[in-house]
Amino acid sequence: MTSTGVRPPGPAGRWLVGNTIDYDRDRMGFLRRCHDEYGDVFSFDEHTIVVRDPDLVHDLFARTNDDFSSESSAVATGFDARRSADDAQVWMSARRSGWRGLNRAAATAHTTRLGALFERTLAEAGDRPVDVLELMKSYSGRAAADFCLGADADGVPEVVAENAAAIEPLSGSSQLFPEWFPSRKIKRFRLARKATLDAITERIHRRRSAPAPDEPRDLLDVLLAARDPELTELQVQRLLRGILLAAYGVPAASMTWLVRTLATRPDLWERVAAESAAWDGEDQPPLSALPQAEAVVKEVLRLWPPTWLMGRTAIRPTSLGRWALEPGDQVMFSPYLLHRDPRWWPDADVLDPDRWLANRTPRKHSYLPFGAGPRVCVGTQLGVVQLTLGAFWLTRGYRVSAPGADRSAPEFHNLLVPKGFRAAFSRA
């Protein structure tokens, strides 16, 4: 469709601060009200539009790295289209080499170790009520470090946890400040970022100084063995840091919603537990043996996608649908709203795992828990495996007590999480 050159309608906002205050007071409520009033596309401000049309979101994903950038930062940086394009090339080259070389043996070994990490994490919680999100952050941080670094993972989850904690108050604000700004939060962010990169670099050098293994044992082995092209140290550093950070919070939020769902729905717990008990193999079961667990996982990701708000930045003058965009303009969209839109989903707000078991194919482009296109989440497949096996381990070996779970309302902050959700885990 030809661009009109006209901005979509949107709320006028307040003097000087625009819509920031109203948005921060109730983020999801603000987005819902604006979509109800202005339609599937509205202007948040003069440089930002928000869309809720599946086809426009798909177009945005498909043109990422070409017309749009997916890069984001916890601090304010001037938009540089050439730098953005170069950064995208570095990232894509590294991830292509990594996933192309990651063999089944390394992935299977990681999955096998996951079970021990899960048990270790829950054992540390004891039988007392704990903050489930913080517990699952500990688990997902260990899992990500194991996947990326294998035997060299010791100490890395703690460094990544500090890096993530330093990012949270910055990226959770609607107003970003430059890196030179005299702020304790920004200083903490700089130090935490350096510590993470130093930890990764130390392990790269250690690995390069040792004889290369016959077969890759983890992602770092794969990246260092890559040829055509060979990856630079910078590429390896950035890919590993990106994965370690992404795999810290998002899977933890997903696991927290999964635990809450199973704890508050005894019928689903029983279905998944019966399936888990039926597995008598020595190895971890494949997803094909866990259809009930996988269906619950998919429905949890539909109703509560941790990355509830995503965005892209225009690299060059372009358009989206009939709306013109200039370099630096942002396009935002909410998977949460797409996943709960009654136009695309019957009984959209109802938790119904059977919709996946019955192969009721959703409307095309309306289910995006991991994004799509060339910058789709690199851990999509691994994430589904980890969550499904998490449901398997949980219902097979534990009991969960969470009497106040229904009061843990969704919180739309950096990630979508059930606020204040606490539970106790005991051996079955």
Short mmCIF file of C-alpha atoms in Angstrom, two decimals, residues 30-366:
data_model
loop_
_atom_site.label_atom_id
_atom_site.label_comp_id
_atom_site.label_asym_id
_atom_site.label_seq_id
_atom_site.Cartn_x
_atom_site.Cartn_y
_atom_site.Cartn_z
CA PHE A 30 -3.22 3.10 28.09
CA LEU A 31 -2.51 0.93 25.04
CA ARG A 32 -5.95 -0.68 25.18
CA ARG A 33 -7.72 2.68 25.43
CA CYS A 34 -5.76 4.13 22.51
CA HIS A 35 -6.38 1.13 20.28
CA ASP A 36 -10.08 1.26 21.16
CA GLU A 37 -10.24 4.95 20.27
CA TYR A 38 -7.85 5.20 17.32
CA GLY A 39 -7.74 1.70 15.82
CA ASP A 40 -4.96 -0.76 15.09
CA VAL A 41 -2.39 2.00 14.45
CA PHE A 42 -1.95 5.12 16.55
CA SER A 43 0.75 7.72 17.22
CA PHE A 44 2.25 7.69 20.70
CA ASP A 45 4.35 10.76 19.90
CA GLU A 46 5.82 12.43 16.82
CA HIS A 47 8.45 9.68 16.40
CA THR A 48 6.60 6.59 17.65
CA ILE A 49 3.63 4.66 16.31
CA VAL A 50 1.98 1.62 17.94
CA VAL A 51 0.44 -1.14 15.82
CA ARG A 52 -1.88 -4.07 16.53
CA ASP A 53 -2.41 -5.46 13.05
CA PRO A 54 -0.86 -8.96 12.59
CA ASP A 55 0.04 -8.33 8.96
CA LEU A 56 1.78 -5.04 9.74
CA VAL A 57 3.68 -6.69 12.60
CA HIS A 58 4.73 -9.51 10.26
CA ASP A 59 5.88 -6.96 7.66
CA LEU A 60 7.89 -5.20 10.36
CA PHE A 61 9.57 -8.46 11.40
CA ALA A 62 10.27 -9.52 7.82
CA ARG A 63 12.01 -6.23 7.00
CA THR A 64 14.17 -6.17 10.12
CA ASN A 65 17.87 -5.73 9.27
CA ASP A 66 16.81 -4.12 5.98
CA ASP A 67 14.42 -1.23 6.68
CA PHE A 68 14.23 -1.65 10.46
CA SER A 69 16.63 -2.25 13.33
CA SER A 70 15.87 -4.30 16.41
CA GLU A 71 18.74 -2.91 18.47
CA SER A 72 17.89 -1.38 21.83
CA SER A 73 19.87 0.13 24.66
CA ALA A 74 19.43 0.82 28.36
CA VAL A 75 20.95 4.27 27.82
CA ALA A 76 20.21 7.02 25.33
CA THR A 77 22.27 6.85 22.16
CA GLY A 78 22.00 8.94 19.03
CA PHE A 79 20.50 6.88 16.20
CA ASP A 80 23.09 6.02 13.55
CA ALA A 81 21.65 4.07 10.62
CA ARG A 82 25.05 2.89 9.34
CA ARG A 83 26.17 1.72 12.78
CA SER A 84 22.85 -0.05 13.25
CA ALA A 85 23.24 -1.89 9.94
CA ASP A 86 26.83 -2.86 10.80
CA ASP A 87 25.75 -4.11 14.24
CA ALA A 88 23.00 -6.21 12.68
CA GLN A 89 25.52 -7.79 10.29
CA VAL A 90 27.85 -8.66 13.17
CA TRP A 91 25.01 -10.23 15.15
CA MET A 92 23.54 -12.19 12.24
CA SER A 93 26.91 -13.55 11.13
CA ALA A 94 27.68 -14.79 14.64
CA ARG A 95 24.31 -16.40 15.25
CA ARG A 96 24.27 -18.13 11.84
CA SER A 97 27.66 -19.66 12.52
CA GLY A 98 26.68 -20.67 16.04
CA TRP A 99 23.41 -22.39 15.27
CA ARG A 100 24.73 -24.04 12.11
CA GLY A 101 27.52 -25.69 14.07
CA LEU A 102 25.63 -26.66 17.21
CA ASN A 103 25.33 -30.42 16.91
CA ARG A 104 22.74 -32.71 18.42
CA ALA A 105 25.24 -34.18 20.89
CA ALA A 106 25.98 -30.80 22.49
CA ALA A 107 22.29 -29.87 22.66
CA THR A 108 21.37 -33.27 24.16
CA ALA A 109 24.15 -33.03 26.75
CA HIS A 110 22.85 -29.60 27.78
CA THR A 111 19.28 -30.88 28.08
CA THR A 112 20.47 -33.76 30.26
CA ARG A 113 22.29 -31.37 32.59
CA LEU A 114 19.19 -29.18 32.81
CA GLY A 115 17.42 -31.74 34.96
CA ALA A 116 20.19 -31.62 37.55
CA LEU A 117 20.17 -27.79 37.48
CA PHE A 118 16.40 -27.76 38.02
CA GLU A 119 16.64 -30.11 41.01
CA ARG A 120 19.55 -28.17 42.47
CA THR A 121 17.66 -24.88 42.21
CA LEU A 122 14.51 -26.20 43.86
CA ALA A 123 16.54 -27.97 46.56
CA GLU A 124 18.13 -24.64 47.49
CA ALA A 125 14.66 -23.16 47.97
CA GLY A 126 13.82 -25.80 50.56
CA ASP A 127 10.22 -26.28 51.63
CA ARG A 128 9.63 -22.63 52.53
CA PRO A 129 7.63 -20.14 50.41
CA VAL A 130 9.92 -18.24 48.05
CA ASP A 131 9.65 -15.56 45.38
CA VAL A 132 9.16 -17.80 42.34
CA LEU A 133 10.45 -15.26 39.81
CA GLU A 134 13.75 -14.86 41.69
CA LEU A 135 14.04 -18.64 42.01
CA MET A 136 13.48 -19.13 38.29
CA LYS A 137 15.97 -16.39 37.47
CA SER A 138 18.55 -18.44 39.34
CA TYR A 139 17.59 -21.53 37.35
CA SER A 140 17.49 -19.84 33.93
CA GLY A 141 20.77 -18.02 34.58
CA ARG A 142 22.47 -21.32 35.33
CA ALA A 143 20.83 -22.95 32.32
CA ALA A 144 21.95 -20.18 29.96
CA ALA A 145 25.52 -20.24 31.28
CA ASP A 146 25.64 -24.02 30.91
CA PHE A 147 24.35 -23.85 27.33
CA CYS A 148 26.83 -21.14 26.34
CA LEU A 149 29.91 -22.10 28.37
CA GLY A 150 29.48 -25.64 29.68
CA ALA A 151 32.22 -26.50 32.18
CA ASP A 152 33.41 -22.87 32.17
CA ALA A 153 30.08 -21.57 33.49
CA ASP A 154 31.08 -21.25 37.16
CA GLY A 155 30.66 -17.68 38.39
CA VAL A 156 29.00 -16.45 35.20
CA PRO A 157 25.35 -16.62 36.36
CA GLU A 158 26.14 -14.26 39.24
CA VAL A 159 27.84 -11.75 36.92
CA VAL A 160 24.95 -11.89 34.45
CA ALA A 161 22.43 -11.49 37.29
CA GLU A 162 24.12 -8.23 38.32
CA ASN A 163 24.19 -7.06 34.69
CA ALA A 164 20.46 -7.77 34.33
CA ALA A 165 19.69 -6.06 37.65
CA ALA A 166 21.65 -2.98 36.56
CA ILE A 167 19.74 -2.79 33.26
CA GLU A 168 16.27 -3.15 34.79
CA PRO A 169 15.78 0.31 36.33
CA LEU A 170 17.14 1.97 33.18
CA SER A 171 15.19 0.07 30.53
CA GLY A 172 12.07 0.13 32.69
CA SER A 173 11.91 3.92 32.45
CA SER A 174 10.22 5.75 29.58
CA GLN A 175 13.03 8.30 29.66
CA LEU A 176 16.59 7.26 28.80
CA PHE A 177 19.71 9.18 29.78
CA PRO A 178 23.09 9.18 27.99
CA GLU A 179 25.87 6.96 29.28
CA TRP A 180 27.93 9.94 30.47
CA PHE A 181 25.07 11.19 32.69
CA PRO A 182 26.23 11.42 36.35
CA SER A 183 23.96 8.78 37.84
CA ARG A 184 24.64 5.90 40.20
CA LYS A 185 22.31 3.71 38.15
CA ILE A 186 24.23 4.37 34.95
CA LYS A 187 27.57 3.87 36.69
CA ARG A 188 26.32 0.53 38.00
CA PHE A 189 25.22 -0.41 34.48
CA ARG A 190 28.65 0.43 33.00
CA LEU A 191 30.49 -1.58 35.66
CA ALA A 192 28.14 -4.56 35.33
CA ARG A 193 28.43 -4.59 31.54
CA LYS A 194 32.22 -4.50 31.77
CA ALA A 195 32.24 -7.34 34.30
CA THR A 196 30.12 -9.50 32.01
CA LEU A 197 32.29 -8.83 28.97
CA ASP A 198 35.44 -9.44 31.02
CA ALA A 199 34.08 -12.79 32.24
CA ILE A 200 33.24 -13.85 28.69
CA THR A 201 36.60 -12.66 27.32
CA GLU A 202 38.50 -14.53 30.01
CA ARG A 203 36.74 -17.75 29.02
CA ILE A 204 37.34 -17.15 25.32
CA HIS A 205 41.07 -16.78 25.94
CA ARG A 206 41.13 -19.81 28.23
CA ARG A 207 39.34 -21.93 25.66
CA ARG A 208 41.58 -20.77 22.80
CA SER A 209 44.71 -21.66 24.75
CA ALA A 210 43.55 -25.27 25.18
CA PRO A 211 43.44 -27.98 22.49
CA ALA A 212 40.24 -27.89 20.46
CA PRO A 213 37.80 -30.70 21.33
CA ASP A 214 36.88 -33.35 18.76
CA GLU A 215 33.21 -32.33 19.06
CA PRO A 216 31.73 -29.05 20.35
CA ARG A 217 30.55 -29.29 23.96
CA ASP A 218 28.72 -25.97 24.15
CA LEU A 219 28.00 -22.81 22.19
CA LEU A 220 31.42 -21.27 22.86
CA ASP A 221 33.13 -24.29 21.27
CA VAL A 222 30.89 -23.88 18.23
CA LEU A 223 31.59 -20.17 17.85
CA LEU A 224 35.36 -20.57 18.18
CA ALA A 225 35.36 -23.37 15.60
CA ALA A 226 33.36 -21.36 13.05
CA ARG A 227 34.95 -20.88 9.63
CA ASP A 228 33.77 -19.14 6.48
CA PRO A 229 33.65 -16.72 8.11
CA GLU A 230 35.80 -17.06 11.20
CA LEU A 231 34.28 -15.01 14.01
CA THR A 232 36.12 -12.18 15.68
CA GLU A 233 36.46 -11.98 19.43
CA LEU A 234 34.01 -9.05 19.39
CA GLN A 235 31.39 -11.10 17.59
CA VAL A 236 31.73 -13.99 20.04
CA GLN A 237 31.61 -11.62 23.01
CA ARG A 238 28.49 -9.84 21.84
CA LEU A 239 26.57 -12.93 20.87
CA LEU A 240 27.29 -14.66 24.17
CA ARG A 241 26.43 -11.58 26.25
CA GLY A 242 23.20 -11.10 24.29
CA ILE A 243 22.14 -14.71 24.80
CA LEU A 244 23.13 -14.80 28.46
CA LEU A 245 21.10 -11.67 29.21
CA ALA A 246 18.10 -12.67 27.07
CA ALA A 247 18.06 -16.16 28.58
CA TYR A 248 18.14 -14.80 32.13
CA GLY A 249 14.88 -12.89 32.51
CA VAL A 250 12.56 -14.08 29.75
CA PRO A 251 12.68 -17.85 30.47
CA ALA A 252 12.43 -17.08 34.20
CA ALA A 253 9.24 -15.10 33.65
CA SER A 254 7.82 -17.88 31.47
CA MET A 255 8.64 -20.53 34.06
CA THR A 256 7.04 -18.39 36.76
CA TRP A 257 3.79 -18.13 34.77
CA LEU A 258 3.96 -21.88 34.10
CA VAL A 259 4.32 -22.69 37.80
CA ARG A 260 1.48 -20.32 38.66
CA THR A 261 -0.77 -21.87 36.01
CA LEU A 262 -0.15 -25.44 37.14
CA ALA A 263 -0.48 -24.47 40.82
CA THR A 264 -3.86 -22.77 40.28
CA ARG A 265 -5.31 -25.30 37.85
CA PRO A 266 -5.41 -28.75 39.51
CA ASP A 267 -7.05 -30.20 36.38
CA LEU A 268 -4.07 -29.20 34.24
CA TRP A 269 -1.61 -30.37 36.90
CA GLU A 270 -3.24 -33.79 36.89
CA ARG A 271 -3.16 -34.06 33.10
CA VAL A 272 0.50 -33.10 32.88
CA ALA A 273 1.43 -35.22 35.92
CA ALA A 274 -0.22 -38.31 34.43
CA GLU A 275 1.70 -37.79 31.22
CA SER A 276 4.96 -37.29 33.13
CA ALA A 277 4.44 -40.43 35.21
CA ALA A 278 3.85 -42.47 32.04
CA TRP A 279 7.37 -41.78 30.74
CA ASP A 280 9.63 -44.72 31.62
CA GLY A 281 12.66 -43.96 29.48
CA GLU A 282 16.09 -43.41 31.01
CA ASP A 283 16.78 -40.25 29.00
CA GLN A 284 14.83 -37.02 29.05
CA PRO A 285 11.61 -37.40 27.02
CA PRO A 286 11.28 -35.74 23.62
CA LEU A 287 8.53 -33.17 23.11
CA SER A 288 6.57 -35.75 21.13
CA ALA A 289 6.10 -37.68 24.40
CA LEU A 290 4.76 -34.62 26.26
CA PRO A 291 1.85 -33.20 24.23
CA GLN A 292 -0.11 -32.14 27.34
CA ALA A 293 2.85 -30.28 28.83
CA GLU A 294 3.72 -28.63 25.51
CA ALA A 295 0.11 -27.49 25.02
CA VAL A 296 0.10 -25.88 28.47
CA VAL A 297 3.41 -24.17 27.68
CA LYS A 298 2.10 -22.77 24.38
CA GLU A 299 -1.05 -21.48 26.05
CA VAL A 300 0.92 -19.89 28.89
CA LEU A 301 3.09 -18.12 26.32
CA ARG A 302 -0.03 -16.96 24.50
CA LEU A 303 -1.71 -15.45 27.54
CA TRP A 304 1.40 -14.15 29.29
CA PRO A 305 4.23 -13.52 26.80
CA PRO A 306 7.11 -12.23 28.97
CA THR A 307 8.26 -9.82 26.26
CA TRP A 308 4.87 -8.13 26.17
CA LEU A 309 6.09 -5.08 24.23
CA MET A 310 8.49 -5.11 21.29
CA GLY A 311 9.77 -2.50 18.88
CA ARG A 312 11.75 -1.68 15.79
CA THR A 313 13.48 1.50 14.60
CA ALA A 314 13.37 2.71 11.00
CA ILE A 315 16.85 2.67 9.47
CA ARG A 316 15.95 4.68 6.36
CA PRO A 317 12.92 6.60 4.99
CA THR A 318 10.27 3.92 4.57
CA SER A 319 6.65 3.11 5.28
CA LEU A 320 4.58 0.58 7.16
CA GLY A 321 1.20 0.05 5.60
CA ARG A 322 0.08 3.51 4.59
CA TRP A 323 2.12 5.36 7.18
CA ALA A 324 5.39 7.12 6.35
CA LEU A 325 8.42 6.73 8.62
CA GLU A 326 11.70 8.60 8.86
CA PRO A 327 15.07 7.26 10.10
CA GLY A 328 14.94 6.96 13.87
CA ASP A 329 11.15 6.63 14.04
CA GLN A 330 9.99 3.74 16.22
CA VAL A 331 7.26 1.19 15.72
CA MET A 332 5.99 -0.57 18.85
CA PHE A 333 3.62 -3.52 19.18
CA SER A 334 2.36 -5.77 21.96
CA PRO A 335 2.31 -9.58 21.54
CA TYR A 336 0.07 -9.58 24.63
CA LEU A 337 -2.62 -7.64 22.77
CA LEU A 338 -2.24 -9.71 19.59
CA HIS A 339 -2.53 -12.93 21.58
CA ARG A 340 -5.72 -11.75 23.31
CA ASP A 341 -7.46 -10.16 20.36
CA PRO A 342 -10.91 -11.81 19.99
CA ARG A 343 -10.75 -11.22 16.24
CA TRP A 344 -8.01 -13.83 15.99
CA TRP A 345 -8.61 -16.01 19.05
CA PRO A 346 -11.94 -17.55 20.13
CA ASP A 347 -12.39 -17.08 23.89
CA ALA A 348 -9.22 -15.04 23.78
CA ASP A 349 -8.87 -14.48 27.55
CA VAL A 350 -9.60 -18.11 28.48
CA LEU A 351 -6.75 -20.47 29.38
CA ASP A 352 -7.43 -23.39 27.02
CA PRO A 353 -4.49 -25.69 26.20
CA ASP A 354 -6.88 -27.86 24.17
CA ARG A 355 -6.79 -25.27 21.40
CA TRP A 356 -3.25 -26.52 20.65
CA LEU A 357 -4.07 -30.21 21.01
CA ALA A 358 -7.00 -29.85 18.61
CA ASN A 359 -4.76 -28.15 16.02
CA ARG A 360 -7.02 -25.12 15.86
CA THR A 361 -4.57 -23.13 13.78
CA PRO A 362 -4.46 -19.50 14.94
CA ARG A 363 -4.80 -16.62 12.55
CA LYS A 364 -1.54 -16.21 10.65
CA HIS A 365 0.98 -13.88 12.34
CA SER A 366 -1.15 -13.60 15.51
#
